[in-house]
Amino acid sequence: QVQLVESGGRLVQAGDSLRLSCAASGRTFSSYTMAWFRQAPGKEREFVAAIYWSGGGTYYADSIKGRFTISRDHAKNTLYLQMNSLKPEDTAVYSCAARGFGIHTTAPQYPYWGQGTQVTVSS
């Protein structure tokens, strides 16, 4: 069974940087796609970024392109999201997700989810 555990969320100020982590366990992820989604209060879950675990190819939502970077560490089986120049509108619960090969930007395409970590950006 795939298990995903996020960490790193906290209260920061606008303009700050923050790195989220997602520890993955339960299987070999070499053929998997890993992604970050976020959900703000009263809004639908939104795709943020995705990465091919094996090859490292990435895909980003336009809203965060140039500010956020997704990466992974094979040795630690950990997914990261480096967030720079944070804005109040980035405030949300950030969740990591996993699926088989292939990048998708919609949440139902991902069968495995972590519990989420809260990021709050104050102005």
PDB file of C-alpha atoms in Angstrom:
ATOM      1  CA  GLN A   1       0.000   0.000   0.000  1.00  0.00           C
ATOM      2  CA  VAL A   2       1.321   3.405  -0.974  1.00  0.00           C
ATOM      3  CA  GLN A   3       1.744   5.859   1.883  1.00  0.00           C
ATOM      4  CA  LEU A   4       2.441   9.557   1.451  1.00  0.00           C
ATOM      5  CA  VAL A   5       3.231  11.868   4.353  1.00  0.00           C
ATOM      6  CA  GLU A   6       3.653  15.602   3.819  1.00  0.00           C
ATOM      7  CA  SER A   7       5.498  18.021   6.066  1.00  0.00           C
ATOM      8  CA  GLY A   8       6.912  21.528   6.055  1.00  0.00           C
ATOM      9  CA  GLY A   9       3.827  23.692   5.949  1.00  0.00           C
ATOM     10  CA  ARG A  10       3.648  26.703   8.265  1.00  0.00           C
ATOM     11  CA  LEU A  11       2.818  30.389   8.529  1.00  0.00           C
ATOM     12  CA  VAL A  12       5.098  32.631   6.466  1.00  0.00           C
ATOM     13  CA  GLN A  13       5.087  36.205   5.204  1.00  0.00           C
ATOM     14  CA  ALA A  14       4.575  37.314   1.625  1.00  0.00           C
ATOM     15  CA  GLY A  15       7.839  37.074  -0.281  1.00  0.00           C
ATOM     16  CA  ASP A  16       9.220  34.270   1.871  1.00  0.00           C
ATOM     17  CA  SER A  17      10.318  30.841   0.677  1.00  0.00           C
ATOM     18  CA  LEU A  18       9.225  27.453   1.963  1.00  0.00           C
ATOM     19  CA  ARG A  19      10.015  23.843   1.064  1.00  0.00           C
ATOM     20  CA  LEU A  20       7.425  21.099   1.446  1.00  0.00           C
ATOM     21  CA  SER A  21       8.358  17.431   1.680  1.00  0.00           C
ATOM     22  CA  CYS A  22       6.399  14.271   0.954  1.00  0.00           C
ATOM     23  CA  ALA A  23       7.825  10.991   2.234  1.00  0.00           C
ATOM     24  CA  ALA A  24       6.702   8.080   0.080  1.00  0.00           C
ATOM     25  CA  SER A  25       6.666   4.420   1.076  1.00  0.00           C
ATOM     26  CA  GLY A  26       4.980   1.147   0.332  1.00  0.00           C
ATOM     27  CA  ARG A  27       6.331   0.290  -3.107  1.00  0.00           C
ATOM     28  CA  THR A  28       8.869   1.129  -5.793  1.00  0.00           C
ATOM     29  CA  PHE A  29       7.971   4.390  -7.464  1.00  0.00           C
ATOM     30  CA  SER A  30      10.194   4.131 -10.530  1.00  0.00           C
ATOM     31  CA  SER A  31       7.253   4.097 -12.961  1.00  0.00           C
ATOM     32  CA  TYR A  32       5.104   6.535 -11.029  1.00  0.00           C
ATOM     33  CA  THR A  33       4.133  10.154 -11.479  1.00  0.00           C
ATOM     34  CA  MET A  34       4.105  12.263  -8.326  1.00  0.00           C
ATOM     35  CA  ALA A  35       2.283  15.554  -7.980  1.00  0.00           C
ATOM     36  CA  TRP A  36       1.406  18.411  -5.684  1.00  0.00           C
ATOM     37  CA  PHE A  37      -2.111  19.795  -5.440  1.00  0.00           C
ATOM     38  CA  ARG A  38      -3.487  22.519  -3.218  1.00  0.00           C
ATOM     39  CA  GLN A  39      -6.883  23.478  -1.896  1.00  0.00           C
ATOM     40  CA  ALA A  40      -7.769  26.882  -0.511  1.00  0.00           C
ATOM     41  CA  PRO A  41     -10.822  27.411   1.723  1.00  0.00           C
ATOM     42  CA  GLY A  42     -14.003  27.397  -0.316  1.00  0.00           C
ATOM     43  CA  LYS A  43     -12.190  26.454  -3.522  1.00  0.00           C
ATOM     44  CA  GLU A  44     -11.710  23.281  -5.516  1.00  0.00           C
ATOM     45  CA  ARG A  45      -8.498  21.301  -5.356  1.00  0.00           C
ATOM     46  CA  GLU A  46      -5.979  22.775  -7.794  1.00  0.00           C
ATOM     47  CA  PHE A  47      -3.082  21.135  -9.617  1.00  0.00           C
ATOM     48  CA  VAL A  48       0.294  22.690  -8.780  1.00  0.00           C
ATOM     49  CA  ALA A  49       3.076  20.561 -10.282  1.00  0.00           C
ATOM     50  CA  ALA A  50       3.995  17.014 -11.254  1.00  0.00           C
ATOM     51  CA  ILE A  51       7.154  15.016 -11.903  1.00  0.00           C
ATOM     52  CA  TYR A  52       8.045  11.669 -13.422  1.00  0.00           C
ATOM     53  CA  TRP A  53       9.722   9.812 -10.570  1.00  0.00           C
ATOM     54  CA  SER A  54      12.151   7.995 -12.844  1.00  0.00           C
ATOM     55  CA  GLY A  55      13.088  10.487 -15.566  1.00  0.00           C
ATOM     56  CA  GLY A  56      12.483  13.700 -13.672  1.00  0.00           C
ATOM     57  CA  GLY A  57      10.420  15.436 -16.324  1.00  0.00           C
ATOM     58  CA  THR A  58       8.224  18.134 -14.787  1.00  0.00           C
ATOM     59  CA  TYR A  59       5.009  20.020 -15.481  1.00  0.00           C
ATOM     60  CA  TYR A  60       3.702  23.139 -13.738  1.00  0.00           C
ATOM     61  CA  ALA A  61       0.491  25.056 -13.410  1.00  0.00           C
ATOM     62  CA  ASP A  62       0.701  28.504 -14.993  1.00  0.00           C
ATOM     63  CA  SER A  63      -0.237  30.171 -11.711  1.00  0.00           C
ATOM     64  CA  ILE A  64       3.001  29.113 -10.010  1.00  0.00           C
ATOM     65  CA  LYS A  65       5.406  28.681 -12.931  1.00  0.00           C
ATOM     66  CA  GLY A  66       8.724  30.373 -12.242  1.00  0.00           C
ATOM     67  CA  ARG A  67       8.143  30.508  -8.479  1.00  0.00           C
ATOM     68  CA  PHE A  68       7.732  26.839  -7.490  1.00  0.00           C
ATOM     69  CA  THR A  69      10.023  23.896  -8.259  1.00  0.00           C
ATOM     70  CA  ILE A  70       9.116  20.232  -7.880  1.00  0.00           C
ATOM     71  CA  SER A  71      11.885  17.696  -7.343  1.00  0.00           C
ATOM     72  CA  ARG A  72      12.492  14.243  -5.876  1.00  0.00           C
ATOM     73  CA  ASP A  73      15.245  12.405  -4.044  1.00  0.00           C
ATOM     74  CA  HIS A  74      15.432   8.748  -5.031  1.00  0.00           C
ATOM     75  CA  ALA A  75      17.613   7.744  -2.107  1.00  0.00           C
ATOM     76  CA  LYS A  76      15.224   9.260   0.431  1.00  0.00           C
ATOM     77  CA  ASN A  77      12.044   8.353  -1.472  1.00  0.00           C
ATOM     78  CA  THR A  78      10.933  11.924  -0.933  1.00  0.00           C
ATOM     79  CA  LEU A  79       9.138  14.447  -3.110  1.00  0.00           C
ATOM     80  CA  TYR A  80       9.734  18.174  -2.619  1.00  0.00           C
ATOM     81  CA  LEU A  81       8.066  21.434  -3.537  1.00  0.00           C
ATOM     82  CA  GLN A  82      10.282  24.494  -3.266  1.00  0.00           C
ATOM     83  CA  MET A  83       8.095  27.596  -3.106  1.00  0.00           C
ATOM     84  CA  ASN A  84       9.652  31.039  -3.572  1.00  0.00           C
ATOM     85  CA  SER A  85       8.173  34.536  -3.610  1.00  0.00           C
ATOM     86  CA  LEU A  86       5.097  33.308  -1.797  1.00  0.00           C
ATOM     87  CA  LYS A  87       1.896  35.320  -2.087  1.00  0.00           C
ATOM     88  CA  PRO A  88      -1.201  35.418   0.129  1.00  0.00           C
ATOM     89  CA  GLU A  89      -3.114  33.668  -2.658  1.00  0.00           C
ATOM     90  CA  ASP A  90      -0.795  30.669  -2.234  1.00  0.00           C
ATOM     91  CA  THR A  91      -2.462  29.997   1.126  1.00  0.00           C
ATOM     92  CA  ALA A  92      -3.900  26.465   0.997  1.00  0.00           C
ATOM     93  CA  VAL A  93      -3.592  22.908   2.181  1.00  0.00           C
ATOM     94  CA  TYR A  94      -0.920  21.308   0.007  1.00  0.00           C
ATOM     95  CA  SER A  95      -1.161  17.581  -0.697  1.00  0.00           C
ATOM     96  CA  CYS A  96       1.074  15.196  -2.553  1.00  0.00           C
ATOM     97  CA  ALA A  97      -0.393  12.514  -4.775  1.00  0.00           C
ATOM     98  CA  ALA A  98       0.805   9.529  -6.787  1.00  0.00           C
ATOM     99  CA  ARG A  99      -0.380   7.601  -9.802  1.00  0.00           C
ATOM    100  CA  GLY A 100       0.973   5.275 -12.461  1.00  0.00           C
ATOM    101  CA  PHE A 101       2.907   6.606 -15.410  1.00  0.00           C
ATOM    102  CA  GLY A 102       1.552   9.737 -17.044  1.00  0.00           C
ATOM    103  CA  ILE A 103       1.079  13.292 -15.917  1.00  0.00           C
ATOM    104  CA  HIS A 104      -2.486  14.395 -15.290  1.00  0.00           C
ATOM    105  CA  THR A 105      -3.659  17.684 -13.838  1.00  0.00           C
ATOM    106  CA  THR A 106      -6.938  16.509 -12.353  1.00  0.00           C
ATOM    107  CA  ALA A 107      -7.211  15.065  -8.857  1.00  0.00           C
ATOM    108  CA  PRO A 108      -9.399  12.017  -9.674  1.00  0.00           C
ATOM    109  CA  GLN A 109      -6.542  10.641 -11.814  1.00  0.00           C
ATOM    110  CA  TYR A 110      -4.427  10.145  -8.689  1.00  0.00           C
ATOM    111  CA  PRO A 111      -5.398   7.186  -6.487  1.00  0.00           C
ATOM    112  CA  TYR A 112      -2.893   7.816  -3.707  1.00  0.00           C
ATOM    113  CA  TRP A 113      -2.899  10.890  -1.463  1.00  0.00           C
ATOM    114  CA  GLY A 114      -1.226  12.237   1.626  1.00  0.00           C
ATOM    115  CA  GLN A 115      -3.088  13.980   4.426  1.00  0.00           C
ATOM    116  CA  GLY A 116      -1.943  17.472   3.446  1.00  0.00           C
ATOM    117  CA  THR A 117       0.052  20.241   5.098  1.00  0.00           C
ATOM    118  CA  GLN A 118      -1.193  23.789   5.715  1.00  0.00           C
ATOM    119  CA  VAL A 119       0.641  26.720   4.161  1.00  0.00           C
ATOM    120  CA  THR A 120      -0.473  30.173   5.236  1.00  0.00           C
ATOM    121  CA  VAL A 121       1.011  33.294   3.667  1.00  0.00           C
ATOM    122  CA  SER A 122       0.343  36.559   5.465  1.00  0.00           C
ATOM    123  CA  SER A 123       0.433  39.904   3.678  1.00  0.00           C
TER     124      SER A 123
END
